[in-house]
XYZ file of N, CA and C in Angstrom:
729
model
N 127.944 140.361 78.571
C 127.323 141.733 78.488
C 126.018 140.577 78.698
N 125.123 140.837 80.130
C 124.177 139.901 80.087
C 122.920 140.396 79.127
N 122.001 139.490 79.204
C 120.655 139.947 78.377
C 119.805 140.732 79.131
N 119.120 141.851 78.329
C 118.418 142.534 78.932
C 116.944 141.770 79.469
N 116.819 142.348 80.517
C 115.174 141.505 80.922
C 114.111 141.971 80.011
N 113.621 141.292 79.705
C 112.306 140.741 78.724
C 111.237 142.353 79.458
N 110.201 142.655 78.617
C 109.267 143.130 78.838
C 107.941 142.527 79.422
N 106.960 142.790 80.441
C 106.152 142.028 81.242
C 104.657 142.531 80.421
N 103.706 142.035 80.543
C 102.268 142.211 80.180
C 101.449 142.130 81.450
N 100.247 142.660 81.614
C 100.673 143.618 83.114
C 98.677 143.707 83.020
N 97.984 143.407 83.668
C 96.336 144.093 83.755
C 95.710 144.864 84.373
N 95.087 145.418 84.745
C 94.758 145.948 85.356
C 92.541 145.632 86.178
N 92.916 144.527 86.597
C 91.961 143.984 86.936
C 90.768 144.745 87.762
N 89.646 144.993 87.533
C 89.058 145.502 88.545
C 89.151 145.628 90.462
N 89.187 146.420 91.206
C 89.479 146.124 92.295
C 90.927 146.228 92.696
N 91.897 146.032 91.506
C 93.291 145.973 91.655
C 94.136 147.058 90.945
N 93.430 148.417 90.911
C 93.769 149.046 89.713
C 94.961 150.175 90.303
N 94.413 150.134 91.375
C 95.528 151.035 92.281
C 96.806 150.284 92.635
N 96.754 148.785 92.935
C 97.518 148.086 93.439
C 98.248 147.886 91.894
N 97.914 147.792 90.642
C 98.668 147.801 89.300
C 99.413 148.011 89.353
N 99.351 150.098 89.405
C 99.939 151.093 89.002
C 101.540 150.698 89.810
N 101.241 150.086 91.669
C 102.571 150.239 92.453
C 103.294 148.765 91.526
N 102.652 147.926 91.283
C 103.498 146.830 90.642
C 103.813 147.051 89.295
N 103.434 148.243 88.232
C 103.909 148.789 87.669
C 105.542 149.319 87.955
N 105.435 150.518 88.905
C 106.516 150.791 89.442
C 107.787 149.875 89.966
N 107.278 149.063 90.380
C 108.073 147.686 90.854
C 108.883 147.024 89.877
N 107.970 146.914 88.889
C 108.540 146.397 87.309
C 109.463 147.229 87.074
N 109.382 148.667 86.917
C 109.787 149.810 86.207
C 111.669 149.842 87.354
N 111.513 149.649 88.876
C 112.070 149.790 89.287
C 113.812 148.710 88.810
N 112.851 147.239 89.176
C 113.751 146.219 88.853
C 113.936 145.953 87.459
N 113.703 147.116 86.099
C 114.698 147.349 85.544
C 114.077 146.049 83.955
N 112.987 146.009 84.158
C 112.098 145.400 83.183
C 112.271 146.545 82.104
N 112.451 146.136 80.835
C 112.325 146.406 79.490
C 110.738 147.131 79.008
N 109.734 146.750 79.809
C 108.559 147.193 79.500
C 107.691 146.625 80.122
N 106.512 147.834 79.818
C 105.035 146.967 79.962
C 104.034 146.879 79.385
N 103.512 145.809 78.951
C 102.543 145.926 78.169
C 100.861 145.390 78.465
N 100.023 145.967 77.822
C 98.788 145.736 78.662
C 97.657 145.207 77.551
N 97.268 144.135 77.837
C 96.022 143.430 77.224
C 95.089 144.039 76.852
N 93.798 144.028 75.880
C 93.144 145.122 75.879
C 91.628 144.724 76.672
N 92.118 143.955 78.071
C 90.684 143.727 78.696
C 90.609 145.003 79.637
N 89.213 145.604 79.854
C 89.145 146.715 80.465
C 90.033 148.096 80.334
N 89.968 148.400 78.939
C 90.644 149.163 78.556
C 91.868 149.579 78.318
N 93.034 149.003 77.729
C 94.202 149.235 77.662
C 94.469 150.575 77.479
N 93.646 151.541 76.675
C 94.000 152.990 76.703
C 94.064 153.647 78.026
N 93.204 153.627 78.481
C 93.329 154.172 79.871
C 94.385 153.856 80.963
N 94.981 152.475 80.656
C 95.610 151.714 81.391
C 96.567 152.327 81.250
N 96.874 152.634 80.047
C 97.926 152.819 79.922
C 98.494 154.608 80.404
N 96.990 155.167 80.209
C 97.317 156.684 80.680
C 97.755 156.629 82.267
N 96.899 155.752 82.825
C 97.956 155.743 84.116
C 99.192 155.364 84.436
N 99.739 154.727 83.413
C 101.380 154.625 83.248
C 101.737 155.478 83.097
N 101.442 156.122 82.345
C 102.476 157.659 81.613
C 102.910 158.414 83.120
N 101.762 157.962 83.610
C 101.772 159.145 85.346
C 102.384 158.185 86.122
N 102.211 156.974 86.364
C 102.562 156.360 87.417
C 104.242 155.965 87.582
N 104.527 155.472 86.002
C 106.168 155.678 85.667
C 106.444 156.845 85.402
N 107.593 156.432 85.186
C 108.777 157.562 84.895
C 109.898 157.531 83.889
N 110.425 156.179 83.462
C 111.672 156.335 82.178
C 110.713 154.794 81.408
N 110.127 153.635 81.788
C 110.059 152.428 81.336
C 109.534 152.854 80.177
N 109.110 151.870 78.839
C 108.269 152.202 77.642
C 107.211 150.685 78.094
N 106.011 151.685 77.312
C 104.921 150.387 78.152
C 103.606 150.814 76.510
N 102.488 150.251 76.833
C 101.908 149.755 75.118
C 100.836 148.969 75.871
N 99.914 149.753 74.218
C 99.136 148.430 74.211
C 99.610 146.999 73.792
N 98.565 146.048 74.172
C 99.069 144.965 73.597
C 98.022 143.905 73.092
N 96.846 143.968 72.371
C 96.601 145.509 71.900
C 95.270 145.791 71.583
N 95.587 146.506 70.807
C 93.932 147.712 70.526
C 92.956 147.549 69.715
N 92.255 146.447 69.846
C 91.362 146.865 68.947
C 91.184 147.937 68.017
N 91.352 147.697 67.090
C 91.210 148.599 65.991
C 90.146 148.869 65.668
N 88.564 148.024 65.832
C 87.443 148.344 65.737
C 86.860 149.054 67.029
N 87.534 149.005 67.941
C 86.913 149.274 68.927
C 85.956 150.621 69.730
N 86.956 151.797 69.166
C 86.686 153.086 69.314
C 86.896 153.275 67.770
N 86.293 155.281 67.518
C 86.740 155.836 66.292
C 88.497 156.061 66.134
N 89.122 155.863 64.969
C 89.777 156.057 64.180
C 90.802 157.862 65.241
N 89.841 158.742 65.122
C 89.815 160.073 65.672
C 90.484 159.657 67.340
N 89.654 159.633 67.752
C 89.365 159.335 69.407
C 90.320 157.979 69.758
N 91.041 157.438 68.951
C 92.608 156.502 68.900
C 93.474 157.282 69.090
N 93.548 158.248 67.677
C 94.701 158.804 67.431
C 94.832 160.319 68.289
N 93.477 160.975 68.798
C 93.825 161.772 69.823
C 94.280 160.923 71.370
N 93.907 160.539 71.641
C 94.633 159.647 72.605
C 95.691 159.022 72.875
N 96.159 158.556 71.590
C 97.321 157.854 71.334
C 98.961 158.838 71.620
N 98.515 160.334 71.015
C 98.849 161.315 70.952
C 99.018 162.049 72.399
N 97.984 161.626 73.248
C 98.015 162.550 74.097
C 98.951 161.721 75.269
N 98.914 160.302 74.999
C 99.800 159.563 76.069
C 100.729 159.700 75.782
N 101.549 159.845 74.162
C 102.818 159.591 73.988
C 103.292 161.010 74.800
N 102.553 162.320 74.194
C 103.346 163.674 75.075
C 103.453 163.500 76.323
N 102.561 162.659 77.146
C 102.918 163.158 78.478
C 103.545 162.202 79.092
N 103.762 161.107 78.223
C 104.709 160.432 78.751
C 106.059 160.223 78.171
N 106.354 161.049 77.608
C 107.652 161.700 77.062
C 108.227 160.501 75.906
N 106.854 160.526 74.972
C 108.010 159.448 74.147
C 107.788 157.866 74.551
N 107.287 157.615 75.290
C 107.925 155.894 76.179
C 106.227 155.275 75.510
N 105.834 155.695 75.202
C 104.248 154.983 74.836
C 104.519 153.901 73.542
N 104.024 152.790 73.354
C 104.596 152.509 72.323
C 102.417 152.083 71.522
N 102.129 152.362 70.898
C 100.637 151.771 70.304
C 100.330 150.894 69.369
N 100.218 149.618 70.194
C 100.342 147.718 69.275
C 98.621 148.205 69.353
N 98.765 147.507 67.905
C 97.246 147.502 67.576
C 96.699 145.895 66.530
N 95.852 145.836 66.470
C 96.064 144.448 65.764
C 94.059 144.283 65.466
N 93.399 143.502 64.536
C 92.063 143.307 64.370
C 91.216 142.531 64.972
N 91.772 142.246 66.698
C 91.314 141.035 67.605
C 90.655 139.292 67.079
N 89.569 139.153 67.049
C 89.103 138.083 66.758
C 87.275 137.835 66.270
N 86.961 137.080 66.240
C 85.427 136.836 65.895
C 84.634 136.984 67.671
N 85.363 136.545 68.443
C 84.313 137.264 69.720
C 84.426 138.069 70.149
N 85.184 139.278 69.725
C 85.330 140.660 70.136
C 84.553 141.207 68.840
N 84.844 140.728 67.389
C 83.791 141.697 66.607
C 82.229 141.267 66.964
N 81.767 139.889 67.466
C 80.634 140.057 67.924
C 80.244 140.855 68.939
N 81.393 141.030 70.031
C 80.201 141.860 71.152
C 80.689 143.172 70.557
N 81.722 143.172 69.968
C 81.140 145.387 69.138
C 80.159 145.282 68.047
N 79.998 144.397 67.685
C 78.885 144.106 66.943
C 79.405 144.861 65.522
N 80.697 144.494 65.002
C 81.124 144.412 63.844
C 81.371 143.681 62.704
N 81.336 143.934 61.282
C 81.838 142.731 60.133
C 83.311 143.497 59.802
N 83.875 142.819 60.366
C 85.454 143.240 59.244
C 85.551 142.892 58.427
N 86.980 143.510 57.805
C 87.044 143.010 56.238
C 88.416 142.280 56.746
N 89.122 142.394 55.216
C 90.797 141.912 55.319
C 91.368 141.885 56.462
N 92.509 141.540 57.469
C 92.783 142.046 58.334
C 93.542 143.084 58.035
N 94.939 142.428 56.682
C 95.634 143.769 56.482
C 94.884 144.580 55.797
N 94.066 144.563 55.043
C 93.533 145.668 54.333
C 93.377 146.689 55.583
N 92.179 146.663 56.509
C 92.021 147.449 57.372
C 92.762 147.696 58.714
N 93.786 146.984 58.469
C 94.884 147.557 59.339
C 95.918 148.853 58.797
N 95.921 148.424 57.228
C 96.383 149.394 56.733
C 95.180 150.835 56.442
N 94.502 150.478 56.611
C 93.685 151.929 56.253
C 93.293 152.512 57.656
N 93.108 151.753 58.963
C 93.613 152.714 59.965
C 94.613 153.016 60.208
N 95.533 152.744 59.743
C 96.741 153.474 60.478
C 96.938 154.869 59.172
N 96.964 154.682 57.956
C 96.584 155.938 57.065
C 95.747 156.937 57.956
N 94.349 156.613 58.037
C 93.716 157.831 58.823
C 93.824 157.683 59.728
N 94.758 157.250 60.809
C 95.469 157.684 62.220
C 96.473 158.988 62.123
N 97.197 158.873 61.004
C 98.089 159.943 60.617
C 97.724 160.786 59.808
N 96.037 160.705 59.776
C 95.704 161.881 58.670
C 95.357 163.297 59.809
N 95.681 162.674 60.449
C 94.478 163.674 61.410
C 95.836 164.943 62.028
N 95.399 166.249 61.439
C 96.262 167.312 61.967
C 95.587 168.107 63.334
N 96.958 168.884 63.977
C 96.526 169.988 65.393
C 96.462 168.749 66.823
N 97.034 167.360 66.234
C 96.723 166.565 67.612
C 98.276 166.520 68.175
N 99.397 166.835 67.853
C 100.167 166.692 67.767
C 101.170 164.763 67.802
N 102.248 164.683 67.718
C 102.885 163.711 67.227
C 102.017 162.633 67.554
N 102.394 161.411 67.035
C 101.710 160.178 67.304
C 103.050 159.339 67.720
N 102.714 157.773 68.945
C 103.200 157.195 69.248
C 103.504 156.160 67.781
N 105.095 155.659 68.203
C 105.292 154.704 67.405
C 103.981 153.316 67.782
N 103.850 153.414 66.251
C 102.870 152.093 65.909
C 103.550 150.992 65.663
N 103.092 149.876 66.676
C 103.317 148.389 66.514
C 102.421 147.198 66.393
N 102.147 146.496 65.050
C 101.446 145.677 64.620
C 101.470 144.270 65.253
N 100.459 144.006 65.354
C 100.052 142.898 66.114
C 100.315 141.357 65.978
N 101.418 140.571 66.153
C 102.607 139.301 66.123
C 102.177 138.191 66.788
N 101.535 136.708 66.776
C 100.788 135.838 67.397
C 101.953 135.759 67.774
N 102.748 135.039 69.594
C 103.855 134.916 69.914
C 103.485 133.989 70.640
N 102.725 133.737 71.711
C 102.177 132.928 73.370
C 100.954 132.494 72.542
N 99.872 127.085 78.111
C 100.086 126.051 78.268
C 99.594 125.555 77.983
N 99.167 124.976 77.243
C 97.621 123.978 76.964
C 96.309 124.934 77.711
N 96.301 124.454 79.153
C 95.224 125.483 79.129
C 94.938 127.037 78.791
N 96.033 127.833 79.012
C 95.858 128.841 78.598
C 95.784 129.562 77.082
N 96.396 128.314 76.192
C 96.549 128.310 75.334
C 95.385 127.966 74.350
N 94.902 126.971 75.063
C 93.717 126.139 74.119
C 92.583 126.971 73.406
N 92.150 128.232 74.356
C 91.215 129.236 73.547
C 91.096 129.616 72.328
N 93.077 129.811 72.088
C 93.622 130.649 71.228
C 92.944 129.793 70.330
N 93.524 128.754 69.543
C 92.883 127.628 68.494
C 92.076 127.741 68.502
N 91.031 127.696 69.498
C 88.957 128.126 68.818
C 89.188 129.022 67.625
N 90.156 129.743 67.417
C 89.790 131.259 66.822
C 90.447 130.609 65.446
N 90.068 131.152 63.923
C 90.557 130.909 62.814
C 91.840 131.477 62.759
N 91.636 133.328 62.407
C 92.200 133.437 62.069
C 94.270 132.902 63.201
N 94.340 132.660 64.972
C 95.424 132.158 65.575
C 95.951 131.003 64.576
N 94.850 130.207 64.294
C 95.173 128.742 63.687
C 96.068 129.439 62.513
N 95.331 129.873 61.754
C 96.008 130.601 60.277
C 97.410 130.550 60.376
N 97.803 131.698 61.837
C 99.285 132.056 61.683
C 99.751 130.784 62.329
N 99.305 129.736 62.977
C 100.493 128.774 63.518
C 100.704 128.192 62.594
N 99.960 127.713 61.123
C 99.778 127.205 60.407
C 101.033 127.465 59.200
N 101.147 129.102 59.381
C 101.831 129.694 58.795
C 103.390 129.258 58.783
N 103.229 129.038 60.212
C 104.713 129.087 61.334
C 105.577 127.936 61.362
N 104.675 126.873 60.731
C 104.550 125.547 60.395
C 104.284 124.315 61.651
N 102.757 124.508 61.884
C 102.285 123.766 62.613
C 100.557 123.365 62.253
N 101.575 123.233 60.955
C 99.749 122.916 59.927
C 99.226 121.024 60.093
N 100.123 120.713 60.528
C 99.742 119.560 61.629
C 98.434 119.532 62.163
N 99.083 120.623 63.572
C 98.363 120.568 64.653
C 97.565 121.036 64.487
N 97.316 122.059 63.861
C 96.483 122.696 63.297
C 94.795 122.265 62.684
N 95.103 121.628 62.138
C 94.501 120.794 61.076
C 93.626 119.832 61.618
N 94.781 119.026 62.673
C 93.984 118.141 63.391
C 93.108 119.010 64.706
N 93.682 120.023 64.609
C 92.020 121.180 65.698
C 90.970 121.458 64.918
N 91.000 121.462 63.350
C 90.025 121.781 62.452
C 89.062 120.525 62.649
N 89.976 119.170 62.873
C 88.950 118.082 62.024
C 88.090 117.717 63.661
N 88.874 118.165 64.658
C 87.917 117.660 66.269
C 87.077 118.875 66.020
N 87.420 119.967 65.762
C 86.341 121.067 65.954
C 84.925 120.807 65.203
N 85.134 120.362 63.945
C 84.054 119.848 63.037
C 83.202 118.953 63.474
N 83.899 117.903 64.026
C 83.373 116.436 64.802
C 82.667 116.544 65.888
N 82.785 117.774 66.969
C 82.628 118.205 67.876
C 83.045 117.677 68.913
N 84.229 117.369 68.642
C 84.850 116.637 69.077
C 85.995 117.582 70.566
N 85.532 118.422 70.366
C 86.794 119.680 71.791
C 87.086 119.145 73.030
N 87.356 118.152 73.543
C 87.824 117.463 74.763
C 89.142 116.794 73.891
N 89.016 116.533 73.040
C 90.414 115.704 72.410
C 90.904 117.247 71.471
N 90.497 118.365 71.534
C 92.089 119.321 71.424
C 92.736 119.256 72.053
N 93.138 119.332 73.541
C 94.390 119.402 74.101
C 95.374 118.085 73.670
N 94.835 117.616 73.323
C 95.643 116.181 72.863
C 96.627 116.644 71.333
N 96.429 117.473 70.430
C 97.077 118.326 69.649
C 97.881 119.521 69.634
N 98.104 119.700 70.988
C 98.600 120.694 71.401
C 100.258 120.209 71.988
N 100.545 120.062 70.990
C 101.976 119.416 70.936
C 102.811 119.509 71.785
N 103.960 118.557 72.326
C 105.229 119.266 73.230
C 105.918 120.248 72.554
N 105.940 120.158 71.020
C 106.953 120.934 70.209
C 106.005 121.791 70.233
N 105.118 122.124 69.732
C 104.061 123.174 69.859
C 104.377 124.157 71.411
N 104.405 123.528 72.062
C 104.212 124.236 73.793
C 105.368 124.873 73.963
N 106.976 123.851 73.550
C 108.165 124.308 73.949
C 108.170 126.150 72.503
N 107.926 125.718 71.658
C 108.355 127.137 70.734
C 107.761 127.710 70.590
N 105.846 128.179 71.362
C 105.382 129.422 71.893
C 105.505 129.934 73.215
N 106.477 128.823 74.398
C 106.212 129.290 75.654
C 106.987 129.546 75.969
N 107.067 129.899 77.458
C 108.728 129.778 78.370
C 107.605 129.475 79.648
N 108.889 128.412 80.054
C 108.359 127.096 81.089
C 109.534 126.896 81.715
N 109.088 125.900 82.949
C 110.483 125.493 83.749
C 110.474 126.193 85.101
N 112.049 125.587 85.425
C 112.862 126.218 86.027
C 113.190 127.914 86.011
N 113.985 128.731 86.582
C 114.020 129.644 86.285
C 115.124 129.452 85.306
N 116.112 128.772 86.010
C 117.281 129.487 84.473
C 116.652 128.962 83.295
N 115.909 127.364 83.125
C 115.799 126.958 82.135
C 114.465 128.350 81.004
N 114.213 129.309 81.990
C 113.053 130.482 81.207
C 114.482 131.384 81.077
N 115.253 131.679 81.393
C 115.890 132.813 81.352
C 116.849 131.874 79.689
N 117.670 130.710 79.696
C 118.347 130.292 78.809
C 116.963 130.577 77.518
N 116.265 130.039 77.598
C 115.378 129.960 76.176
C 115.038 131.562 76.006
N 114.604 132.068 76.621
C 114.853 134.007 76.340
C 115.993 134.324 75.809
N 117.395 134.023 76.505
C 118.372 133.610 75.930
C 118.607 133.818 73.703
N 118.301 132.638 73.835
C 118.033 132.107 72.184
C 117.489 132.888 71.749
N 115.436 133.614 72.156
C 115.102 134.276 71.494
C 115.803 135.455 71.183
N 116.552 135.978 72.042
C 117.511 137.386 71.880
C 118.310 137.002 70.323
N 119.049 135.789 70.855
C 120.036 135.592 69.900
C 119.140 135.208 68.640
N 117.762 134.742 68.205
C 116.993 135.100 67.262
C 116.865 136.124 66.565
N 116.695 137.134 66.979
C 116.664 138.366 66.548
C 115.274 138.797 67.584
N 114.697 138.349 68.100
C 113.450 139.247 69.020
C 113.895 140.251 69.582
N 113.298 141.153 69.782
C 114.035 142.987 70.204
C 113.459 142.854 71.720
N 111.861 143.005 71.780
C 111.655 142.691 73.221
C 110.209 142.108 73.498
N 110.189 140.798 74.084
C 109.413 140.057 74.573
C 108.864 140.273 74.881
N 107.254 139.942 75.323
C 106.863 140.336 76.235
C 106.145 139.266 77.201
N 106.136 139.230 78.191
C 106.188 137.955 79.175
C 105.030 138.087 79.338
N 103.580 137.174 79.305
C 102.475 137.231 80.228
C 102.994 136.236 81.253
N 102.529 136.625 82.303
C 102.771 135.652 83.465
C 101.521 134.949 84.039
N 102.118 133.515 83.712
C 101.225 132.393 84.708
C 101.910 131.257 85.338
N 101.006 131.295 86.211
C 101.538 130.423 87.288
C 100.589 129.194 87.574
N 101.208 127.685 88.371
C 100.556 127.100 88.771
C 100.311 127.192 90.053
N 101.144 127.874 90.543
C 100.776 128.270 92.034
C 99.561 129.159 92.570
N 98.893 130.036 91.676
C 98.341 131.475 91.795
C 97.696 132.087 90.943
N 97.166 133.459 91.044
C 96.571 134.252 90.143
C 98.148 135.005 89.420
N 97.516 136.094 88.906
C 99.115 137.112 87.965
C 99.620 137.272 89.285
N 99.765 138.079 89.944
C 100.318 138.175 91.294
C 101.047 137.407 91.507
N 100.877 136.315 91.700
C 101.731 135.339 92.329
C 102.931 135.397 91.377
N 102.488 134.573 89.773
C 103.239 134.803 89.004
C 104.243 136.240 88.491
N 103.675 136.767 89.386
C 104.310 137.854 89.174
C 105.524 138.014 90.039
N 105.727 137.522 90.806
C 106.557 137.512 91.736
C 107.673 136.357 91.617
N 107.198 135.561 91.014
C 107.786 134.363 90.125
C 108.306 134.961 88.928
N 108.111 135.818 88.212
C 108.989 136.422 86.905
C 110.219 137.322 87.899
N 109.928 138.009 88.901
C 110.432 139.203 89.923
C 111.942 138.229 90.023
N 111.510 136.967 90.990
C 112.704 135.916 91.130
C 113.870 135.671 90.510
N 112.955 134.914 88.964
C 113.190 134.682 88.383
C 114.839 135.563 87.470
N 114.757 137.003 87.476
C 115.640 138.150 86.779
C 115.819 138.440 87.842
N 115.606 138.564 89.389
C 116.447 139.122 90.025
C 117.903 139.452 90.099
N 118.511 140.052 90.264
C 119.888 140.779 90.149
C 120.599 139.751 90.951
């Protein structure tokens, strides 16, 4: 039996919002397993559009920062999208990171404690209808794209726990010594190979099969291309996984 197609990360960039809905319908037609919207440009609003524009595919937020709205607003919105989508919505949540906290003007507590409190309160509201499945953020996802993530302490802490302590410590030393241009040298080939899918289409499909075999249920592909923007990258994904 062939492996299921992965999910795809999609963002509705201003000026292309209607086109993004057309792309979502094409992703659904081609049989991909899901669509997940990053937090840019209000992914809750984007998921509302997906609920109405698509019919069968699962979709969700990846992620919704828990501090960006009141918990009650999140609960009501999530319940609404869950209902109108026929249960296809997955509510992915997380604590985000320092720059987002500064933009929102908030001082977060401990990530695990804040997330636990958010989920408990989310489930406490009466009269809003059933809630969707809640997905807690985990970090997965080439040097240029990922460099900004290793600037953030919570991402580095994750990768330390995942076995990349040497790389992350070297990056922290470079930051402390104001050697930011050196950071890319510490994003080793091992780290890139373990955390991304890249190369010819056959290699990407084979590596994805290894991830499924390792127990990953729904990998979400964040499309990047050396040949152009998100639309170009999506075309390349469609070609790679064409029947």
